[in-house]
């Protein structure tokens, strides 16, 4: 098992290098001159040239990339072009906010989505099931931006219960969390329902019922546990998306998160911020993926044995196993 | 079974309707508010607060000691000489002070300087107050004043205002006497000194901290001192105990960064903030008729124009440019793009600035435009690119312009670009046509006409020495009547040459809670927050 984890971590290194190279290249070849943007239309060409020189923007692509790479390897992500603050400081100021929001909204999505999905599956075609499915459909199709504004209009302007923006206390989290998790709740509900429906029809469930097992035990111990693998996958993906920063929600609720930082960075051609942000997100994605793979093993002992067997020849065993877990 | 499904569907629909109805009813509550007088936000240029709105009812919350205002963008720096963004200057009105100020009547009044004297065309001597200290406790001296102004003359962010100051000869004569030397006569000097851009900062603090760090933790002489800056979220200030003047009615000030316009408006309505800067047009009416909030609207000193590239085919031909100008139905174009919150620009800078002269707009005449285009050698029309950024006003202008120019046979290809791309193309001279609205830094014709100097790199590229001569003359002439004549001539000349087409004098607004008084609309869009009083 440990071997498996170590190997996965080693595999992450070329991924991160690749991400660094791609994002650097993309920013390098995008139109727009950061020096001109900083100084504005009023500045003379000489002044812009001077600043370009100072920022090292006149060096060749290779020189700039190598300089960036050596810095990054030493843990120095550079200095923000616009604020002149180290990129690590900027990102670390935003990361906790984004992380907290991602955790809360994912927890909320799990707490609402899984029970709703189970009820829907157990009471298939009932009124409850239909209502849940319609709501889930709305959750998936409703534009995030619109939902966020609707929530503020209702809870802040009309009822006056919740503060409209900012993140200065527990109450402030309610609307952003609901708004960010709307899509996840809907996706998790639908996934739970379909996965449960599949499992419920299996022979071993019928056997459990036949031997007189209580309904609760059948649902939670036999059915849910076996239906959990695809649900975990969906939760992982949703959590990862939330970690990348919910730009739209950050904008509406004026939350200083990672997404906003990066979008501003792209607009201002603030290369160090964008590169640093993407790198941090890539690292988080990698860690998350690993955690999810490990979680599979806890849920499904069959996968655990596969990890142990395959740790000699690392391949994408977990994925294959996950697929099997669903179909069996 | 089917019956069940129908019932559940109906139930779901009821829930959805309930949700939207709640959203609507809150909107309705606002629009149903009494609306005497009707349209107060559309007439009269200059500043006025919304008098048609119902009388403010809210009293200041008991024990209120803080002022929370929302900016639409995070400043990159608070060093007044290291940026040119109005958001940074708005915060700066609390932290910094200037040598002189301008009163409501347009007269320059003493502030940190008690008196001044003009020795000759290029020499000014200022006597400074001796009871002023910086937030770090050190004394404000002529040394700091000289340092600040020399900085202003050398920084590429502020050289357009202070570039005429001679950095070598400007110096402190004694602790409280400043001798300001100019390289050449500079008529806008006092306007520049009185604007928030001529802020006095501590030489010692800035040199110790370094210019980058100073911009994140500034030291000035103003009534509020910098406390904390939470990146992306807020800037906090607290009252400076050693302030020489009258203390402000609040002990704490917080500048929150709320980028989304409607979110700023909602936060103002719910009382989360006291002042919201830069409200989008769509929220004006709600803020105006809400009894708890006040809309403060007026005409900006910046204007918008349609840039034409005079170094590029076909717009290097005067007839083509005039054809394009005559093909535009300005009245409708401006009304559509600015939703009624702007007037057609009939000259090359805003009416609130000295020497404004109405010269336009170009007559809307499609036949004349077609004839001009044919005369210019394009009887079958011509193709052109038009650059626009992705914001609502610019996009609408681009669409309407494409349509109107299409009527005379000019086929417009709209290119949507972001600010970074547009800025680069524009300054490389590669922008064929675009709508633009640069910020006018101070209420002086020299700043109002800042896009016209011949050395400017933006894509107008008229290369016309006569314009530069008149600009230089206007800049060097102290007598006001002579200046007005010079700028009048220049506006006529620009209209005749049609190097670019003036578009609109837009209005802008910010909103306050009803208990905030004393705050006036600022055409610079940088309101002086030290005026704020609580009712």
mmCIF file with all atom_site columns, C-alpha atoms in Angstrom, chain A residues 211-303:
data_model
loop_
_atom_site.group_PDB
_atom_site.id
_atom_site.type_symbol
_atom_site.label_atom_id
_atom_site.label_alt_id
_atom_site.label_comp_id
_atom_site.label_asym_id
_atom_site.label_entity_id
_atom_site.label_seq_id
_atom_site.pdbx_PDB_ins_code
_atom_site.Cartn_x
_atom_site.Cartn_y
_atom_site.Cartn_z
_atom_site.occupancy
_atom_site.B_iso_or_equiv
_atom_site.pdbx_formal_charge
_atom_site.auth_seq_id
_atom_site.auth_comp_id
_atom_site.auth_asym_id
_atom_site.auth_atom_id
_atom_site.pdbx_PDB_model_num
ATOM 1  C CA . UNK A 1 211 ? -33.182 -14.091 5.091   1.00 0.00 ? 211 UNK A CA 1
ATOM 2  C CA . UNK A 1 212 ? -35.237 -11.486 6.938   1.00 0.00 ? 212 UNK A CA 1
ATOM 3  C CA . UNK A 1 213 ? -32.637 -8.746  7.279   1.00 0.00 ? 213 UNK A CA 1
ATOM 4  C CA . UNK A 1 214 ? -34.086 -5.403  8.427   1.00 0.00 ? 214 UNK A CA 1
ATOM 5  C CA . UNK A 1 215 ? -34.718 -2.884  5.627   1.00 0.00 ? 215 UNK A CA 1
ATOM 6  C CA . UNK A 1 216 ? -32.377 -0.312  7.159   1.00 0.00 ? 216 UNK A CA 1
ATOM 7  C CA . UNK A 1 217 ? -29.493 -2.744  7.230   1.00 0.00 ? 217 UNK A CA 1
ATOM 8  C CA . UNK A 1 218 ? -30.196 -3.796  3.666   1.00 0.00 ? 218 UNK A CA 1
ATOM 9  C CA . UNK A 1 219 ? -30.136 -0.231  2.416   1.00 0.00 ? 219 UNK A CA 1
ATOM 10 C CA . UNK A 1 220 ? -27.123 1.048   4.313   1.00 0.00 ? 220 UNK A CA 1
ATOM 11 C CA . UNK A 1 221 ? -24.904 -1.967  4.791   1.00 0.00 ? 221 UNK A CA 1
ATOM 12 C CA . UNK A 1 222 ? -25.565 -3.957  1.644   1.00 0.00 ? 222 UNK A CA 1
ATOM 13 C CA . UNK A 1 223 ? -26.833 -1.538  -0.948  1.00 0.00 ? 223 UNK A CA 1
ATOM 14 C CA . UNK A 1 224 ? -25.207 1.809   -0.160  1.00 0.00 ? 224 UNK A CA 1
ATOM 15 C CA . UNK A 1 225 ? -21.761 0.410   0.506   1.00 0.00 ? 225 UNK A CA 1
ATOM 16 C CA . UNK A 1 226 ? -21.742 -1.279  -2.855  1.00 0.00 ? 226 UNK A CA 1
ATOM 17 C CA . UNK A 1 227 ? -23.157 1.767   -4.599  1.00 0.00 ? 227 UNK A CA 1
ATOM 18 C CA . UNK A 1 228 ? -20.605 4.111   -3.080  1.00 0.00 ? 228 UNK A CA 1
ATOM 19 C CA . UNK A 1 229 ? -17.700 3.903   -5.553  1.00 0.00 ? 229 UNK A CA 1
ATOM 20 C CA . UNK A 1 230 ? -19.174 6.053   -8.362  1.00 0.00 ? 230 UNK A CA 1
ATOM 21 C CA . UNK A 1 231 ? -20.610 8.434   -5.770  1.00 0.00 ? 231 UNK A CA 1
ATOM 22 C CA . UNK A 1 232 ? -17.153 8.963   -4.277  1.00 0.00 ? 232 UNK A CA 1
ATOM 23 C CA . UNK A 1 233 ? -15.788 9.641   -7.733  1.00 0.00 ? 233 UNK A CA 1
ATOM 24 C CA . UNK A 1 234 ? -18.401 12.323  -8.324  1.00 0.00 ? 234 UNK A CA 1
ATOM 25 C CA . UNK A 1 235 ? -17.803 13.873  -4.905  1.00 0.00 ? 235 UNK A CA 1
ATOM 26 C CA . UNK A 1 236 ? -14.079 13.980  -5.620  1.00 0.00 ? 236 UNK A CA 1
ATOM 27 C CA . UNK A 1 237 ? -14.590 15.726  -8.929  1.00 0.00 ? 237 UNK A CA 1
ATOM 28 C CA . UNK A 1 238 ? -16.993 18.255  -7.423  1.00 0.00 ? 238 UNK A CA 1
ATOM 29 C CA . UNK A 1 239 ? -14.620 18.979  -4.557  1.00 0.00 ? 239 UNK A CA 1
ATOM 30 C CA . UNK A 1 240 ? -11.741 19.470  -6.965  1.00 0.00 ? 240 UNK A CA 1
ATOM 31 C CA . UNK A 1 241 ? -13.813 21.891  -9.029  1.00 0.00 ? 241 UNK A CA 1
ATOM 32 C CA . UNK A 1 242 ? -14.705 23.847  -5.899  1.00 0.00 ? 242 UNK A CA 1
ATOM 33 C CA . UNK A 1 243 ? -11.026 24.002  -4.943  1.00 0.00 ? 243 UNK A CA 1
ATOM 34 C CA . UNK A 1 244 ? -10.191 25.548  -8.310  1.00 0.00 ? 244 UNK A CA 1
ATOM 35 C CA . UNK A 1 245 ? -12.155 28.535  -7.100  1.00 0.00 ? 245 UNK A CA 1
ATOM 36 C CA . UNK A 1 246 ? -15.776 29.356  -7.738  1.00 0.00 ? 246 UNK A CA 1
ATOM 37 C CA . UNK A 1 247 ? -15.133 32.522  -9.695  1.00 0.00 ? 247 UNK A CA 1
ATOM 38 C CA . UNK A 1 248 ? -18.744 33.486  -10.276 1.00 0.00 ? 248 UNK A CA 1
ATOM 39 C CA . UNK A 1 249 ? -19.747 33.035  -6.661  1.00 0.00 ? 249 UNK A CA 1
ATOM 40 C CA . UNK A 1 250 ? -16.649 34.794  -5.431  1.00 0.00 ? 250 UNK A CA 1
ATOM 41 C CA . UNK A 1 251 ? -17.632 37.720  -7.616  1.00 0.00 ? 251 UNK A CA 1
ATOM 42 C CA . UNK A 1 252 ? -21.262 37.927  -6.495  1.00 0.00 ? 252 UNK A CA 1
ATOM 43 C CA . UNK A 1 253 ? -20.524 37.461  -2.796  1.00 0.00 ? 253 UNK A CA 1
ATOM 44 C CA . UNK A 1 254 ? -17.291 39.512  -2.857  1.00 0.00 ? 254 UNK A CA 1
ATOM 45 C CA . UNK A 1 255 ? -15.212 36.659  -1.507  1.00 0.00 ? 255 UNK A CA 1
ATOM 46 C CA . UNK A 1 256 ? -11.427 36.955  -1.827  1.00 0.00 ? 256 UNK A CA 1
ATOM 47 C CA . UNK A 1 257 ? -10.836 33.475  -3.245  1.00 0.00 ? 257 UNK A CA 1
ATOM 48 C CA . UNK A 1 258 ? -8.355  31.787  -5.511  1.00 0.00 ? 258 UNK A CA 1
ATOM 49 C CA . UNK A 1 259 ? -10.574 31.878  -8.609  1.00 0.00 ? 259 UNK A CA 1
ATOM 50 C CA . UNK A 1 260 ? -10.938 35.639  -8.488  1.00 0.00 ? 260 UNK A CA 1
ATOM 51 C CA . UNK A 1 261 ? -7.201  36.064  -7.970  1.00 0.00 ? 261 UNK A CA 1
ATOM 52 C CA . UNK A 1 262 ? -6.439  34.005  -11.058 1.00 0.00 ? 262 UNK A CA 1
ATOM 53 C CA . UNK A 1 263 ? -9.030  35.595  -13.299 1.00 0.00 ? 263 UNK A CA 1
ATOM 54 C CA . UNK A 1 264 ? -7.715  39.033  -12.335 1.00 0.00 ? 264 UNK A CA 1
ATOM 55 C CA . UNK A 1 265 ? -4.225  37.703  -12.972 1.00 0.00 ? 265 UNK A CA 1
ATOM 56 C CA . UNK A 1 266 ? -5.129  36.593  -16.475 1.00 0.00 ? 266 UNK A CA 1
ATOM 57 C CA . UNK A 1 267 ? -6.806  39.913  -17.247 1.00 0.00 ? 267 UNK A CA 1
ATOM 58 C CA . UNK A 1 268 ? -3.768  41.861  -16.060 1.00 0.00 ? 268 UNK A CA 1
ATOM 59 C CA . UNK A 1 269 ? -1.292  39.460  -17.722 1.00 0.00 ? 269 UNK A CA 1
ATOM 60 C CA . UNK A 1 270 ? 0.091   38.946  -14.242 1.00 0.00 ? 270 UNK A CA 1
ATOM 61 C CA . UNK A 1 271 ? 2.081   35.860  -15.279 1.00 0.00 ? 271 UNK A CA 1
ATOM 62 C CA . UNK A 1 272 ? 3.522   34.915  -11.865 1.00 0.00 ? 272 UNK A CA 1
ATOM 63 C CA . UNK A 1 273 ? 0.098   34.898  -10.205 1.00 0.00 ? 273 UNK A CA 1
ATOM 64 C CA . UNK A 1 274 ? -1.490  32.775  -12.930 1.00 0.00 ? 274 UNK A CA 1
ATOM 65 C CA . UNK A 1 275 ? 1.388   30.310  -13.053 1.00 0.00 ? 275 UNK A CA 1
ATOM 66 C CA . UNK A 1 276 ? 1.573   30.047  -9.274  1.00 0.00 ? 276 UNK A CA 1
ATOM 67 C CA . UNK A 1 277 ? -2.183  29.627  -8.958  1.00 0.00 ? 277 UNK A CA 1
ATOM 68 C CA . UNK A 1 278 ? -2.370  26.914  -11.603 1.00 0.00 ? 278 UNK A CA 1
ATOM 69 C CA . UNK A 1 279 ? 0.536   25.070  -10.026 1.00 0.00 ? 279 UNK A CA 1
ATOM 70 C CA . UNK A 1 280 ? -1.077  25.110  -6.586  1.00 0.00 ? 280 UNK A CA 1
ATOM 71 C CA . UNK A 1 281 ? -4.369  23.901  -8.018  1.00 0.00 ? 281 UNK A CA 1
ATOM 72 C CA . UNK A 1 282 ? -2.582  21.137  -9.936  1.00 0.00 ? 282 UNK A CA 1
ATOM 73 C CA . UNK A 1 283 ? -0.887  19.980  -6.745  1.00 0.00 ? 283 UNK A CA 1
ATOM 74 C CA . UNK A 1 284 ? -4.208  19.934  -4.906  1.00 0.00 ? 284 UNK A CA 1
ATOM 75 C CA . UNK A 1 285 ? -5.831  17.975  -7.723  1.00 0.00 ? 285 UNK A CA 1
ATOM 76 C CA . UNK A 1 286 ? -3.078  15.383  -7.606  1.00 0.00 ? 286 UNK A CA 1
ATOM 77 C CA . UNK A 1 287 ? -3.347  14.952  -3.865  1.00 0.00 ? 287 UNK A CA 1
ATOM 78 C CA . UNK A 1 288 ? -7.107  14.734  -4.076  1.00 0.00 ? 288 UNK A CA 1
ATOM 79 C CA . UNK A 1 289 ? -6.977  12.096  -6.789  1.00 0.00 ? 289 UNK A CA 1
ATOM 80 C CA . UNK A 1 290 ? -4.643  10.022  -4.695  1.00 0.00 ? 290 UNK A CA 1
ATOM 81 C CA . UNK A 1 291 ? -6.900  10.354  -1.648  1.00 0.00 ? 291 UNK A CA 1
ATOM 82 C CA . UNK A 1 292 ? -9.919  9.257   -3.631  1.00 0.00 ? 292 UNK A CA 1
ATOM 83 C CA . UNK A 1 293 ? -8.090  6.231   -4.957  1.00 0.00 ? 293 UNK A CA 1
ATOM 84 C CA . UNK A 1 294 ? -7.132  5.320   -1.422  1.00 0.00 ? 294 UNK A CA 1
ATOM 85 C CA . UNK A 1 295 ? -10.711 5.815   -0.295  1.00 0.00 ? 295 UNK A CA 1
ATOM 86 C CA . UNK A 1 296 ? -11.850 3.234   -2.846  1.00 0.00 ? 296 UNK A CA 1
ATOM 87 C CA . UNK A 1 297 ? -9.747  0.680   -1.041  1.00 0.00 ? 297 UNK A CA 1
ATOM 88 C CA . UNK A 1 298 ? -11.489 1.360   2.236   1.00 0.00 ? 298 UNK A CA 1
ATOM 89 C CA . UNK A 1 299 ? -14.917 1.103   0.706   1.00 0.00 ? 299 UNK A CA 1
ATOM 90 C CA . UNK A 1 300 ? -14.211 -1.949  -1.399  1.00 0.00 ? 300 UNK A CA 1
ATOM 91 C CA . UNK A 1 301 ? -11.805 -4.629  -0.133  1.00 0.00 ? 301 UNK A CA 1
ATOM 92 C CA . UNK A 1 302 ? -11.548 -6.057  -3.667  1.00 0.00 ? 302 UNK A CA 1
ATOM 93 C CA . UNK A 1 303 ? -9.790  -2.896  -4.785  1.00 0.00 ? 303 UNK A CA 1
#
